[in-house]
Amino acid sequence: MDPSRDTAEKRDLRERARAFFRDNRPSDPGFKLPQTFLEVESEEQFLWLKAWQKQVYDAGLLGVEWPEAYGGKGLPPGSQRVVAEEMGLAGVPFLVNRIGLDWAGPTILAVGTEEQKQRYLRNILSCDEVWCQGFSEPGAGSDLASLRTSAVRKGDHYIVNGHKVWTTQALWADFMILLARTDLNAPKHAGISYFLFPMKSKGVSVRPLVKMTGEGGFNQVLFEDVEVPASCLLAGEGDGWRLAVMTLAFERGASEGSATGGALASGGEVARLVALAKEVSRDGRPASEDPVMRDRIAELAIEEEALLASALRARVPGLVEERPLALPFLSKLVSTEFGQKLAAVGQELEGPLAQYAFGAERAADGGHFQRAYMNSFGFTIGGGTSEIQRNLVGERILGLPKST
């Protein structure tokens, strides 16, 4: 995070990114924008955010580490993180095709055929094609290997039947990274395959779900005798579990070249908390003067800096060589719980004002922290609950014995 350590090439990229986000910061669209890619609920929001990502890509600031042959710039490792840092500092909107950029794209880049790389990667960066993730099912969330969606080979295509849930942006997506069972008789981890699934196929039904914030974003997806070409299979039959673990590692920031540079590229929320503390009152004085609240905010500031430092540490090969997945999986666990804790402190700062919902006339900071707190549960549950993450880290990464 220290620009003074940039190479000349990265300094030039940082200056270009800083200038672009300064000069092209989008104006207020006149309607509510979601806080994260998990809350995109209307076509109006989606199209606005899609146009923003296209603008960032056209400026040469997206996918900068991906090969030029697939729409990237072929720059050295760490370059995309420079752009992500400047995005965070500028406070510009997020990139809506997050699942394509950070999960589907890196997985295709790692194991896809040349034809698949040429077909999908450029359109992911430009946001011409948006992706969703078809992993969780009603009976297979944290225990993902228990999934029952099936894909049966019939000549040059597969017939897909099943049900996925908590599918972010399925309503707008062109493609899905889909886990389906291709061998019903194999052990549950061995019979799963990974598909680059076209969402506009006949027999696909998408049903939006409403969250406790009153917003959408999540969906359930039903597949009824859906025919998909065999060319949609990624790698080989039975490789699905291995590829799912790879994708989840990318989701947690294991790839330096992920197109958004990682979820926690720069800080900002603690600064927002400090600003709020100066605006609201406790016992007739600004909350920023309350010693207890000052101590709570200081703890969060220290934790935020530690998370940023840990993200840098994950990029130093010598520090992660022995257990390369440990930091990415721990980062998902710690950063999502940090976000939840921070939003809770924000509401505590507001006192009685915390009762006002997002967008209410008297809500402090527009109700940002109320909305952030309710949305935070999507992050601590999605991709494996915090409890599951602790088991994964302890048992599968650190090799600790199972608890009794």
PDB file of N, CA and C in Angstrom, residues 133-149 162-168 176-179 219-221 223 248 251 381-385:
ATOM      1  N   GLN A 133     -22.838 -17.377  -9.875  1.00  0.00           N
ATOM      2  CA  GLN A 133     -22.216 -18.582  -9.326  1.00  0.00           C
ATOM      3  C   GLN A 133     -23.296 -19.569  -8.902  1.00  0.00           C
ATOM      4  N   GLY A 134     -23.277 -20.773  -9.460  1.00  0.00           N
ATOM      5  CA  GLY A 134     -24.240 -21.813  -9.128  1.00  0.00           C
ATOM      6  C   GLY A 134     -23.609 -22.915  -8.308  1.00  0.00           C
ATOM      7  N   PHE A 135     -23.306 -22.618  -7.050  1.00  0.00           N
ATOM      8  CA  PHE A 135     -22.729 -23.615  -6.152  1.00  0.00           C
ATOM      9  C   PHE A 135     -23.774 -24.079  -5.131  1.00  0.00           C
ATOM     10  N   SER A 136     -24.243 -23.181  -4.270  1.00  0.00           N
ATOM     11  CA  SER A 136     -25.134 -23.554  -3.163  1.00  0.00           C
ATOM     12  C   SER A 136     -26.490 -24.043  -3.657  1.00  0.00           C
ATOM     13  N   GLU A 137     -27.058 -24.982  -2.867  1.00  0.00           N
ATOM     14  CA  GLU A 137     -28.392 -25.506  -3.123  1.00  0.00           C
ATOM     15  C   GLU A 137     -29.180 -25.507  -1.817  1.00  0.00           C
ATOM     16  N   PRO A 138     -30.500 -25.686  -1.865  1.00  0.00           N
ATOM     17  CA  PRO A 138     -31.277 -25.704  -0.623  1.00  0.00           C
ATOM     18  C   PRO A 138     -30.769 -26.718   0.399  1.00  0.00           C
ATOM     19  N   GLY A 139     -30.243 -27.848  -0.049  1.00  0.00           N
ATOM     20  CA  GLY A 139     -29.730 -28.838   0.884  1.00  0.00           C
ATOM     21  C   GLY A 139     -28.227 -28.984   0.864  1.00  0.00           C
ATOM     22  N   ALA A 140     -27.554 -28.038   0.220  1.00  0.00           N
ATOM     23  CA  ALA A 140     -26.091 -28.131   0.094  1.00  0.00           C
ATOM     24  C   ALA A 140     -25.507 -26.733   0.056  1.00  0.00           C
ATOM     25  N   GLY A 141     -25.324 -26.165   1.246  1.00  0.00           N
ATOM     26  CA  GLY A 141     -24.729 -24.839   1.347  1.00  0.00           C
ATOM     27  C   GLY A 141     -23.295 -24.966   1.804  1.00  0.00           C
ATOM     28  N   SER A 142     -23.100 -24.940   3.104  1.00  0.00           N
ATOM     29  CA  SER A 142     -21.748 -25.121   3.621  1.00  0.00           C
ATOM     30  C   SER A 142     -21.230 -26.528   3.322  1.00  0.00           C
ATOM     31  N   ASP A 143     -22.133 -27.524   3.304  1.00  0.00           N
ATOM     32  CA  ASP A 143     -21.758 -28.888   2.907  1.00  0.00           C
ATOM     33  C   ASP A 143     -21.959 -29.011   1.400  1.00  0.00           C
ATOM     34  N   LEU A 144     -21.131 -28.290   0.657  1.00  0.00           N
ATOM     35  CA  LEU A 144     -21.331 -28.137  -0.777  1.00  0.00           C
ATOM     36  C   LEU A 144     -21.277 -29.460  -1.534  1.00  0.00           C
ATOM     37  N   ALA A 145     -20.467 -30.397  -1.060  1.00  0.00           N
ATOM     38  CA  ALA A 145     -20.302 -31.664  -1.780  1.00  0.00           C
ATOM     39  C   ALA A 145     -21.568 -32.508  -1.779  1.00  0.00           C
ATOM     40  N   SER A 146     -22.580 -32.116  -1.008  1.00  0.00           N
ATOM     41  CA  SER A 146     -23.848 -32.848  -0.987  1.00  0.00           C
ATOM     42  C   SER A 146     -24.803 -32.385  -2.088  1.00  0.00           C
ATOM     43  N   LEU A 147     -24.343 -31.536  -3.001  1.00  0.00           N
ATOM     44  CA  LEU A 147     -25.219 -30.995  -4.044  1.00  0.00           C
ATOM     45  C   LEU A 147     -25.855 -32.119  -4.862  1.00  0.00           C
ATOM     46  N   ARG A 148     -27.077 -31.844  -5.372  1.00  0.00           N
ATOM     47  CA  ARG A 148     -27.828 -32.861  -6.103  1.00  0.00           C
ATOM     48  C   ARG A 148     -28.173 -32.458  -7.530  1.00  0.00           C
ATOM     49  N   THR A 149     -27.908 -31.231  -7.928  1.00  0.00           N
ATOM     50  CA  THR A 149     -28.137 -30.856  -9.325  1.00  0.00           C
ATOM     51  C   THR A 149     -27.346 -31.801 -10.220  1.00  0.00           C
ATOM     52  N   GLY A 162     -32.117 -29.490 -11.636  1.00  0.00           N
ATOM     53  CA  GLY A 162     -31.757 -29.194 -10.251  1.00  0.00           C
ATOM     54  C   GLY A 162     -32.203 -27.824  -9.805  1.00  0.00           C
ATOM     55  N   HIS A 163     -31.600 -27.375  -8.702  1.00  0.00           N
ATOM     56  CA  HIS A 163     -32.062 -26.161  -8.017  1.00  0.00           C
ATOM     57  C   HIS A 163     -30.877 -25.523  -7.295  1.00  0.00           C
ATOM     58  N   LYS A 164     -30.571 -24.291  -7.615  1.00  0.00           N
ATOM     59  CA  LYS A 164     -29.535 -23.521  -6.924  1.00  0.00           C
ATOM     60  C   LYS A 164     -30.183 -22.366  -6.173  1.00  0.00           C
ATOM     61  N   VAL A 165     -29.513 -21.887  -5.111  1.00  0.00           N
ATOM     62  CA  VAL A 165     -30.088 -20.813  -4.301  1.00  0.00           C
ATOM     63  C   VAL A 165     -28.991 -19.863  -3.839  1.00  0.00           C
ATOM     64  N   TRP A 166     -29.400 -18.655  -3.402  1.00  0.00           N
ATOM     65  CA  TRP A 166     -28.501 -17.567  -3.008  1.00  0.00           C
ATOM     66  C   TRP A 166     -27.603 -17.163  -4.186  1.00  0.00           C
ATOM     67  N   THR A 167     -28.187 -17.193  -5.374  1.00  0.00           N
ATOM     68  CA  THR A 167     -27.409 -16.962  -6.588  1.00  0.00           C
ATOM     69  C   THR A 167     -27.399 -15.468  -6.921  1.00  0.00           C
ATOM     70  N   THR A 168     -26.318 -14.799  -6.563  1.00  0.00           N
ATOM     71  CA  THR A 168     -26.195 -13.359  -6.757  1.00  0.00           C
ATOM     72  C   THR A 168     -26.186 -13.013  -8.246  1.00  0.00           C
ATOM     73  N   MET A 176     -23.168 -18.790 -15.881  1.00  0.00           N
ATOM     74  CA  MET A 176     -23.033 -19.237 -14.497  1.00  0.00           C
ATOM     75  C   MET A 176     -21.882 -20.240 -14.406  1.00  0.00           C
ATOM     76  N   ILE A 177     -21.070 -20.130 -13.360  1.00  0.00           N
ATOM     77  CA  ILE A 177     -20.150 -21.212 -13.051  1.00  0.00           C
ATOM     78  C   ILE A 177     -20.958 -22.213 -12.231  1.00  0.00           C
ATOM     79  N   LEU A 178     -21.234 -23.351 -12.836  1.00  0.00           N
ATOM     80  CA  LEU A 178     -22.204 -24.307 -12.308  1.00  0.00           C
ATOM     81  C   LEU A 178     -21.525 -25.598 -11.872  1.00  0.00           C
ATOM     82  N   LEU A 179     -21.789 -26.016 -10.647  1.00  0.00           N
ATOM     83  CA  LEU A 179     -21.388 -27.333 -10.175  1.00  0.00           C
ATOM     84  C   LEU A 179     -22.583 -28.266 -10.294  1.00  0.00           C
ATOM     85  N   ASN A 219     -31.033 -14.791  -5.606  1.00  0.00           N
ATOM     86  CA  ASN A 219     -32.056 -15.468  -6.389  1.00  0.00           C
ATOM     87  C   ASN A 219     -31.971 -16.968  -6.162  1.00  0.00           C
ATOM     88  N   GLN A 220     -33.023 -17.649  -6.531  1.00  0.00           N
ATOM     89  CA  GLN A 220     -32.936 -19.095  -6.688  1.00  0.00           C
ATOM     90  C   GLN A 220     -33.110 -19.409  -8.167  1.00  0.00           C
ATOM     91  N   VAL A 221     -32.435 -20.448  -8.635  1.00  0.00           N
ATOM     92  CA  VAL A 221     -32.443 -20.808 -10.053  1.00  0.00           C
ATOM     93  C   VAL A 221     -32.850 -22.268 -10.173  1.00  0.00           C
ATOM     94  N   PHE A 223     -33.515 -25.566 -12.836  1.00  0.00           N
ATOM     95  CA  PHE A 223     -33.147 -26.124 -14.136  1.00  0.00           C
ATOM     96  C   PHE A 223     -34.068 -27.309 -14.419  1.00  0.00           C
ATOM     97  N   LEU A 248     -13.009 -20.962  -5.060  1.00  0.00           N
ATOM     98  CA  LEU A 248     -13.199 -20.388  -3.727  1.00  0.00           C
ATOM     99  C   LEU A 248     -11.916 -19.739  -3.218  1.00  0.00           C
ATOM    100  N   GLU A 251     -11.845 -16.488  -4.908  1.00  0.00           N
ATOM    101  CA  GLU A 251     -12.833 -15.624  -4.243  1.00  0.00           C
ATOM    102  C   GLU A 251     -12.253 -14.984  -2.995  1.00  0.00           C
ATOM    103  N   ILE A 381     -21.895 -15.471   5.715  1.00  0.00           N
ATOM    104  CA  ILE A 381     -22.505 -16.765   5.380  1.00  0.00           C
ATOM    105  C   ILE A 381     -22.056 -17.238   4.006  1.00  0.00           C
ATOM    106  N   GLY A 382     -22.059 -16.329   3.016  1.00  0.00           N
ATOM    107  CA  GLY A 382     -21.743 -16.702   1.641  1.00  0.00           C
ATOM    108  C   GLY A 382     -20.329 -17.243   1.492  1.00  0.00           C
ATOM    109  N   GLY A 383     -20.182 -18.250   0.620  1.00  0.00           N
ATOM    110  CA  GLY A 383     -18.878 -18.843   0.386  1.00  0.00           C
ATOM    111  C   GLY A 383     -18.415 -19.722   1.531  1.00  0.00           C
ATOM    112  N   GLY A 384     -19.358 -20.083   2.418  1.00  0.00           N
ATOM    113  CA  GLY A 384     -19.013 -20.874   3.598  1.00  0.00           C
ATOM    114  C   GLY A 384     -19.092 -20.019   4.840  1.00  0.00           C
ATOM    115  N   THR A 385     -19.877 -20.434   5.809  1.00  0.00           N
ATOM    116  CA  THR A 385     -20.042 -19.653   7.036  1.00  0.00           C
ATOM    117  C   THR A 385     -18.718 -19.517   7.776  1.00  0.00           C
TER     118      THR A 385
END
